[in-house]
Tab-separated table of C-alpha atoms in Angstrom:
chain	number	residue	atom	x	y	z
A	1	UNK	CA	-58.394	-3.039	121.747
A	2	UNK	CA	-58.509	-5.389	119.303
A	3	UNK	CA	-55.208	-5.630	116.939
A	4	UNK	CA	-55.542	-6.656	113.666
A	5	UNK	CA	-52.783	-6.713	111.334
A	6	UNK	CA	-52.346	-4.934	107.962
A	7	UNK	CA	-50.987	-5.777	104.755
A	8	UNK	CA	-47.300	-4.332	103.915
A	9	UNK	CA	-47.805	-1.918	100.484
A	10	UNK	CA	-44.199	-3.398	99.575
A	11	UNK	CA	-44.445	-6.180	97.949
A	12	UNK	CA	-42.433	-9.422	98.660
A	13	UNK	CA	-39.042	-9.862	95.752
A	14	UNK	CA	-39.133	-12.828	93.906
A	15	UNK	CA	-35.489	-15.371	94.393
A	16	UNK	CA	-33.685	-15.181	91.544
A	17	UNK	CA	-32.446	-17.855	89.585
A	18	UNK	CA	-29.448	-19.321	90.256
A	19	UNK	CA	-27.222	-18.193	87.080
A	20	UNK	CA	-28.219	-14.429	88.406
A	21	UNK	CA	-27.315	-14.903	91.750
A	22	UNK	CA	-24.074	-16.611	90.286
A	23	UNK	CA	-23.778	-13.377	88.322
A	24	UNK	CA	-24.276	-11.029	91.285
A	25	UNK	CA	-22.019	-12.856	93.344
A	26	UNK	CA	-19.414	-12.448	90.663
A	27	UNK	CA	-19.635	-8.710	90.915
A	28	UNK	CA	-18.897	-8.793	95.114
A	29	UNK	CA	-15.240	-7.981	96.126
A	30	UNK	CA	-13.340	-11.143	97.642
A	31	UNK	CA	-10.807	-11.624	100.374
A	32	UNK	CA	-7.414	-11.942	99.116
A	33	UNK	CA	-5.809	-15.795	99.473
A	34	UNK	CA	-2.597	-17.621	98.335
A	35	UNK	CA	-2.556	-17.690	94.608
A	36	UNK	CA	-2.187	-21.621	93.478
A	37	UNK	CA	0.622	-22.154	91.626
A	38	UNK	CA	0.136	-23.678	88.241
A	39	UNK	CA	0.130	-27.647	87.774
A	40	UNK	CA	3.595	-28.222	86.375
A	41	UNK	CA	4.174	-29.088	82.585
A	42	UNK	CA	4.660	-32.094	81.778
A	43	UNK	CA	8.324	-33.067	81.007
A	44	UNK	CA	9.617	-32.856	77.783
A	45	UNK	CA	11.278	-35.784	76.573
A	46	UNK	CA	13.090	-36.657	73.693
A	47	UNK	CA	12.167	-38.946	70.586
A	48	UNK	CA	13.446	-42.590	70.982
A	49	UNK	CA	16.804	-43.152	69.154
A	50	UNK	CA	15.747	-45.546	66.386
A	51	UNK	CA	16.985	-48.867	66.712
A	52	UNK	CA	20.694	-49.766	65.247
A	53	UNK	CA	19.658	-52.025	61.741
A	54	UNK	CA	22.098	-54.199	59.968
A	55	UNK	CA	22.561	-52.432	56.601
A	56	UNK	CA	24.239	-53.124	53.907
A	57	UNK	CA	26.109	-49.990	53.460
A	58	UNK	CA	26.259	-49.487	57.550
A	59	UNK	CA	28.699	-52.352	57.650
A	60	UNK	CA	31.424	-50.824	55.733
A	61	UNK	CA	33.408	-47.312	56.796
A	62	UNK	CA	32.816	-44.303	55.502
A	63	UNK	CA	34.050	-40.791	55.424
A	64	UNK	CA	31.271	-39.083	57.342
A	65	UNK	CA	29.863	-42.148	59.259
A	66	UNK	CA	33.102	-43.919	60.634
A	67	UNK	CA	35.814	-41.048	59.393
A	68	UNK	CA	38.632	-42.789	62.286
A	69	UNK	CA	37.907	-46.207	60.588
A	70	UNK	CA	37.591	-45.426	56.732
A	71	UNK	CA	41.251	-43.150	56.864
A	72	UNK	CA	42.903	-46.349	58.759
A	73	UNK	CA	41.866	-48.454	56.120
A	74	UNK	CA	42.712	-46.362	53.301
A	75	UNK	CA	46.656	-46.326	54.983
A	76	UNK	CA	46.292	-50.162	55.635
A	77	UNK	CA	45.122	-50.366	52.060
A	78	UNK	CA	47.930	-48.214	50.738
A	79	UNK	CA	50.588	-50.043	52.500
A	80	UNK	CA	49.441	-53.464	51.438
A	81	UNK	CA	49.580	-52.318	47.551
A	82	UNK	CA	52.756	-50.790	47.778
A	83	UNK	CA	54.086	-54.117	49.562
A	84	UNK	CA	52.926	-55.920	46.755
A	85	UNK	CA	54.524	-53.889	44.121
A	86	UNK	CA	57.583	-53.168	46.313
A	87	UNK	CA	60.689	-55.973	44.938
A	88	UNK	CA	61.243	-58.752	48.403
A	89	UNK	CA	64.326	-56.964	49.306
A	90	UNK	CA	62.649	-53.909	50.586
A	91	UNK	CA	59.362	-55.654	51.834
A	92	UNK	CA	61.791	-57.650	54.033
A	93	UNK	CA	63.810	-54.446	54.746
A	94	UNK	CA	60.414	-52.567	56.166
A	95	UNK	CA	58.764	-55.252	57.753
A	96	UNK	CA	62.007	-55.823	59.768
A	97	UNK	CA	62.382	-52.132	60.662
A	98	UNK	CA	58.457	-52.133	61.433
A	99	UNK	CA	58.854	-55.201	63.817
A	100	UNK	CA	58.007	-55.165	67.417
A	101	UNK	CA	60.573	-57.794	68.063
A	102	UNK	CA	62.954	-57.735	71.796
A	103	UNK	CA	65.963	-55.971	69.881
A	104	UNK	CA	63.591	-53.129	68.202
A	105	UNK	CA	61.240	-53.213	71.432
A	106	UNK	CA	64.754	-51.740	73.642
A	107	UNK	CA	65.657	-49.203	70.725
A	108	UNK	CA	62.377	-47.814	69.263
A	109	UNK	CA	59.380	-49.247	71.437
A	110	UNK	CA	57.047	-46.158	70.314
A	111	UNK	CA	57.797	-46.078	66.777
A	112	UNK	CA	57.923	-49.743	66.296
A	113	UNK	CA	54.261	-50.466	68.075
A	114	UNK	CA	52.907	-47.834	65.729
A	115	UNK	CA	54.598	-48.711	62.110
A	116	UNK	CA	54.093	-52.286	63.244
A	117	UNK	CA	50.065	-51.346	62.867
A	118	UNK	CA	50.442	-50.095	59.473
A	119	UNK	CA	51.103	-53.512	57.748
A	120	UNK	CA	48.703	-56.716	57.474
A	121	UNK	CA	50.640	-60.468	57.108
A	122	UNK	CA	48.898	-61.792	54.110
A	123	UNK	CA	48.347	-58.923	52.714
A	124	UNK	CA	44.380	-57.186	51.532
A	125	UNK	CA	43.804	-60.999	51.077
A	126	UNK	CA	44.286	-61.544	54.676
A	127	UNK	CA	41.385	-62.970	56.522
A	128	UNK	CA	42.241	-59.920	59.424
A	129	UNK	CA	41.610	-57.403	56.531
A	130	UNK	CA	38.054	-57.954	56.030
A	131	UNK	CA	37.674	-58.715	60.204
A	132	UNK	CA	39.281	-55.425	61.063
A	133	UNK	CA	36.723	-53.165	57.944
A	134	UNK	CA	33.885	-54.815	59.713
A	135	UNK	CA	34.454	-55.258	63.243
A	136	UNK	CA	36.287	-51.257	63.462
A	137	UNK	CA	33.460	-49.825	61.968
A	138	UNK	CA	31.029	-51.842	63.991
A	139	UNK	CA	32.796	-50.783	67.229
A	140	UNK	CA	33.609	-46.774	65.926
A	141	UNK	CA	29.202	-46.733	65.111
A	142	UNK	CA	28.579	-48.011	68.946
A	143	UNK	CA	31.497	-45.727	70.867
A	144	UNK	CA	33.258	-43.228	68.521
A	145	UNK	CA	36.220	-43.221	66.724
A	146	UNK	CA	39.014	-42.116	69.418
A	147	UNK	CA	37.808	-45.026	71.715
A	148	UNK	CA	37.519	-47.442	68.877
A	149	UNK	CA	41.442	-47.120	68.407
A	150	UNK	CA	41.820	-47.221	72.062
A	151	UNK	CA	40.564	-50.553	72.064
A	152	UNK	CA	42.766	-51.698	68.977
A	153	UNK	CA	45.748	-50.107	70.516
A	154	UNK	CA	45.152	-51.670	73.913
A	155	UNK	CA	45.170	-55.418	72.458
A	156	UNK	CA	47.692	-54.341	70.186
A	157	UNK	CA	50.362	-52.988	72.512
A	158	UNK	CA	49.680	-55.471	75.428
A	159	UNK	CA	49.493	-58.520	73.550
A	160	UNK	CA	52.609	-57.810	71.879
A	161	UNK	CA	54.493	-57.274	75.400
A	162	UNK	CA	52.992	-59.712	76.364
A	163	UNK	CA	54.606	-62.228	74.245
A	164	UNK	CA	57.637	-60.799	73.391
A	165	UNK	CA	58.695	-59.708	77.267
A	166	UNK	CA	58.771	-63.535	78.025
A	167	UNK	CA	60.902	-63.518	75.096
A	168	UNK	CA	63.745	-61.620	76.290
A	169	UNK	CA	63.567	-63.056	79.366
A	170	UNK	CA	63.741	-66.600	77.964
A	171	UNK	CA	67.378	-65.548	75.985
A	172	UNK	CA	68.459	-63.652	78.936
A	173	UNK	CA	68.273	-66.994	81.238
A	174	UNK	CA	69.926	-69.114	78.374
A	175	UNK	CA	66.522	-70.691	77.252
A	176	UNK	CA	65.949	-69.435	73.582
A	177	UNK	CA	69.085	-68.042	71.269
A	178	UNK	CA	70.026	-64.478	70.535
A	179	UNK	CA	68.279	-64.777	66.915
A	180	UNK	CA	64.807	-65.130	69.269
A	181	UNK	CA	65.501	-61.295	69.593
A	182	UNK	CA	65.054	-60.613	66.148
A	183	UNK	CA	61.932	-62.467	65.006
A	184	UNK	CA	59.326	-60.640	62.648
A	185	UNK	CA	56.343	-59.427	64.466
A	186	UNK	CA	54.224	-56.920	62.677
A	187	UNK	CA	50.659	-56.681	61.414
A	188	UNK	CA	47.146	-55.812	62.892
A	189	UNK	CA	45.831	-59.056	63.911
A	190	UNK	CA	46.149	-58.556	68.065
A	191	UNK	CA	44.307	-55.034	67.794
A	192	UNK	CA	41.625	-56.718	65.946
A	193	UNK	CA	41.418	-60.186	68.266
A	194	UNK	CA	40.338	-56.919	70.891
A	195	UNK	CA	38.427	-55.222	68.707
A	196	UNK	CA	36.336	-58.234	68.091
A	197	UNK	CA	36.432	-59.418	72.340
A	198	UNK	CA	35.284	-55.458	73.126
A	199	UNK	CA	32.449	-55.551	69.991
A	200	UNK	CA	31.016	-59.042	71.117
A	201	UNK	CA	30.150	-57.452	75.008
A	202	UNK	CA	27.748	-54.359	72.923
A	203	UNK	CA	26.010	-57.295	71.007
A	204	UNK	CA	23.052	-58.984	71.848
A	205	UNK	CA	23.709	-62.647	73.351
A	206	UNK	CA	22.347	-64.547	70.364
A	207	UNK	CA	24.717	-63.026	68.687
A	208	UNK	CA	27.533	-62.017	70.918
A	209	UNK	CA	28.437	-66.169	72.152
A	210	UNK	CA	28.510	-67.727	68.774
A	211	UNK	CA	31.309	-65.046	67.813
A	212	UNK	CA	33.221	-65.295	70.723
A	213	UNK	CA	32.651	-68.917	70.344
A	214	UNK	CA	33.694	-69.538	66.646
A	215	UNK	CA	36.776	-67.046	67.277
A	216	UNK	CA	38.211	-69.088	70.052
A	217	UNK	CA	37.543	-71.969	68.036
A	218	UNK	CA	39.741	-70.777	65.258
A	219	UNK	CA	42.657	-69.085	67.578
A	220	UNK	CA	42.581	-72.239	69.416
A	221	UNK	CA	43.190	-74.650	66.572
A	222	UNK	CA	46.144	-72.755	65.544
A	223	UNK	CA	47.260	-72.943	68.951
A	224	UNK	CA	47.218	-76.484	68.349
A	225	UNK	CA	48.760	-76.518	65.258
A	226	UNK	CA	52.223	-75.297	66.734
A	227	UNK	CA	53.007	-73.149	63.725
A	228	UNK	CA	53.332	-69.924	65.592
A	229	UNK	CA	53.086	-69.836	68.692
A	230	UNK	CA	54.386	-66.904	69.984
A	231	UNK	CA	51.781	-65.124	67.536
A	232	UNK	CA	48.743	-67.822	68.491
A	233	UNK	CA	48.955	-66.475	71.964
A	234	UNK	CA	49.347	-63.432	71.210
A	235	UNK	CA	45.517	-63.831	69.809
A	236	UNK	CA	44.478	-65.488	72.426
A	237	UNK	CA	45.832	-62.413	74.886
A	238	UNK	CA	44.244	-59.948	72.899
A	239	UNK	CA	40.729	-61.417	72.639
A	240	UNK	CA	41.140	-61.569	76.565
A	241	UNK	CA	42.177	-58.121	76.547
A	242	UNK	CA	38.526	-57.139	74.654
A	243	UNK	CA	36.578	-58.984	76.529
A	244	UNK	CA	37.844	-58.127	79.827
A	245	UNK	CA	37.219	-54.340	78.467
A	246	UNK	CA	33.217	-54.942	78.235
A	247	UNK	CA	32.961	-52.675	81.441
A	248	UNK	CA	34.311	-49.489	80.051
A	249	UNK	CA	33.071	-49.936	76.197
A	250	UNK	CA	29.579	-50.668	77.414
A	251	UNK	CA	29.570	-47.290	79.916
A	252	UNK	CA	31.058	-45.627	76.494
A	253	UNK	CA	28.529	-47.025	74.462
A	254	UNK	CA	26.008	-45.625	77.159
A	255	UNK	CA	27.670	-42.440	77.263
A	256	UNK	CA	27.236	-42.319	73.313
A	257	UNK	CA	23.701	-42.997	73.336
A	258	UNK	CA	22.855	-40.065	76.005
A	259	UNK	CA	24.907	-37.635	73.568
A	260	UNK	CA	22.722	-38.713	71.110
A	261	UNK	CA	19.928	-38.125	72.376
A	262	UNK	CA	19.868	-35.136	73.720
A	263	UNK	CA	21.003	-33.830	70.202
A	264	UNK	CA	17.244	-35.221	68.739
A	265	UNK	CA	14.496	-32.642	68.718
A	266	UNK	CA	12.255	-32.988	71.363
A	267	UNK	CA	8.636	-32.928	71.010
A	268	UNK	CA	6.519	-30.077	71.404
């Protein structure tokens, strides 16, 4: 017997293009795998502090802006008019209880390194005047107030025992009379000598060497000039004492920075 084969009545399905077979496929049940987590977000970060500009008005304290500076300088300021106006009797009289001399040093160290800070030699006409509204508000901008007068104290306080401890033990070994225990020391120049050595290390180097530079020029001549010695090296001390202080106000001034910065708003 011959076979032959016959025709199938059903007739053959035509494929389907491939966006319905993507859409059938859609509708099929899948296994179950680890859900990916999401890609992370990138990290926020926040705005770039704008860069520190020499302005006019920036230079000089002011309540808000440099509060620690502007209220020193309003004492200083009182203090130098009222010596003015005061007769030479009682100038003398408060400069000599204000003075961090050997004699006062052994009675009243604590209240004669502070009163001594609230006179300036020479008066608002003083040279150190117009040093100590610049270079204090300078140094309070870069590392707050509280550490600014840290820095003036420092040069203050050292430089004066550092001068006048030699001093005492000069008239002690029968080098230097008893009146060398009674000299007149007062005034803000050593805290500002340090203010100025600590503000030079946060300043750029074009900047920060011809300071340093053209104050140890100046502190030197008089030095050289033998007029007051005690006092010239006192200077010199103190602008050691800031410099050698670069360390900690530059970690402060870092510290500053990262405070401010995380109080700018951060981009969306």
């Amino acid at each position: 017997m011959q076979r032959t084969a016959r025709a199938s009545s059903t007739p053959t399905p035509e494929p389907l293009p491939a966006g319905d077979v993507a859409a059938l496929l859609d509708g099929v049940p899948r296994q179950r795998g680890p859900v990916a987590a999401p890609a992370p977000k990138p990290p926020r970060t926040a705005l770039p502090l704008r860069p520190w500009r020499v302005l006019p008005w920036r230079l000089l304290p002011t309540p808000t802006g440099t509060p620690v500076t502007f209220t020193y300088t309003v004492i200083l300021a009182l203090t130098s008019l009222f010596a003015s106006w005061a007769g030479p009797g009682l100038r003398y009289a408060l400069y000599q209880d204000s003075s961090t001399d050997v004699a006062h040093l052994l009675r009243t160290p604590v209240f004669v390194l502070l009163a001594s800070a609230l006179w300036i030699a020479g008066g608002l006409l003083s040279p150190y005047a117009l040093a100590f509204v610049l270079v204090l508000t300078a140094l309070e901008r870069r590392i707050g107030g509280a550490r600014a007068i840290l820095v003036f104290l420092a040069g203050h306080v050292l430089a004066t025992l550092a001068t006048e401890v030699p001093v005492g033990l000069a008239v002690l070994a029968g080098h230097l009379p008893d009146t060398s225990l009674h000299r007149l020391d007062y005034g803000i120049s050593f805290g500002v000598a340090a203010s100025i050595g600590a503000l030079s290390g946060l300043l750029a180097p074009w900047l920060r060497w011809p300071l340093l530079a053209l104050v140890g020029y100046s502190l030197v001549t008089d030095l050289i000039a033998f007029q007051d010695p005690m006092t010239n090296w006192g200077h010199l001390i103190s602008l050691a004492i800031g410099t050698g202080l670069w360390p900690v106000v530059r970690r402060w001034r870092r510290e500053r920075v990262q405070a401010l910065a995380g109080a700018v708003p951060v981009a969306p």
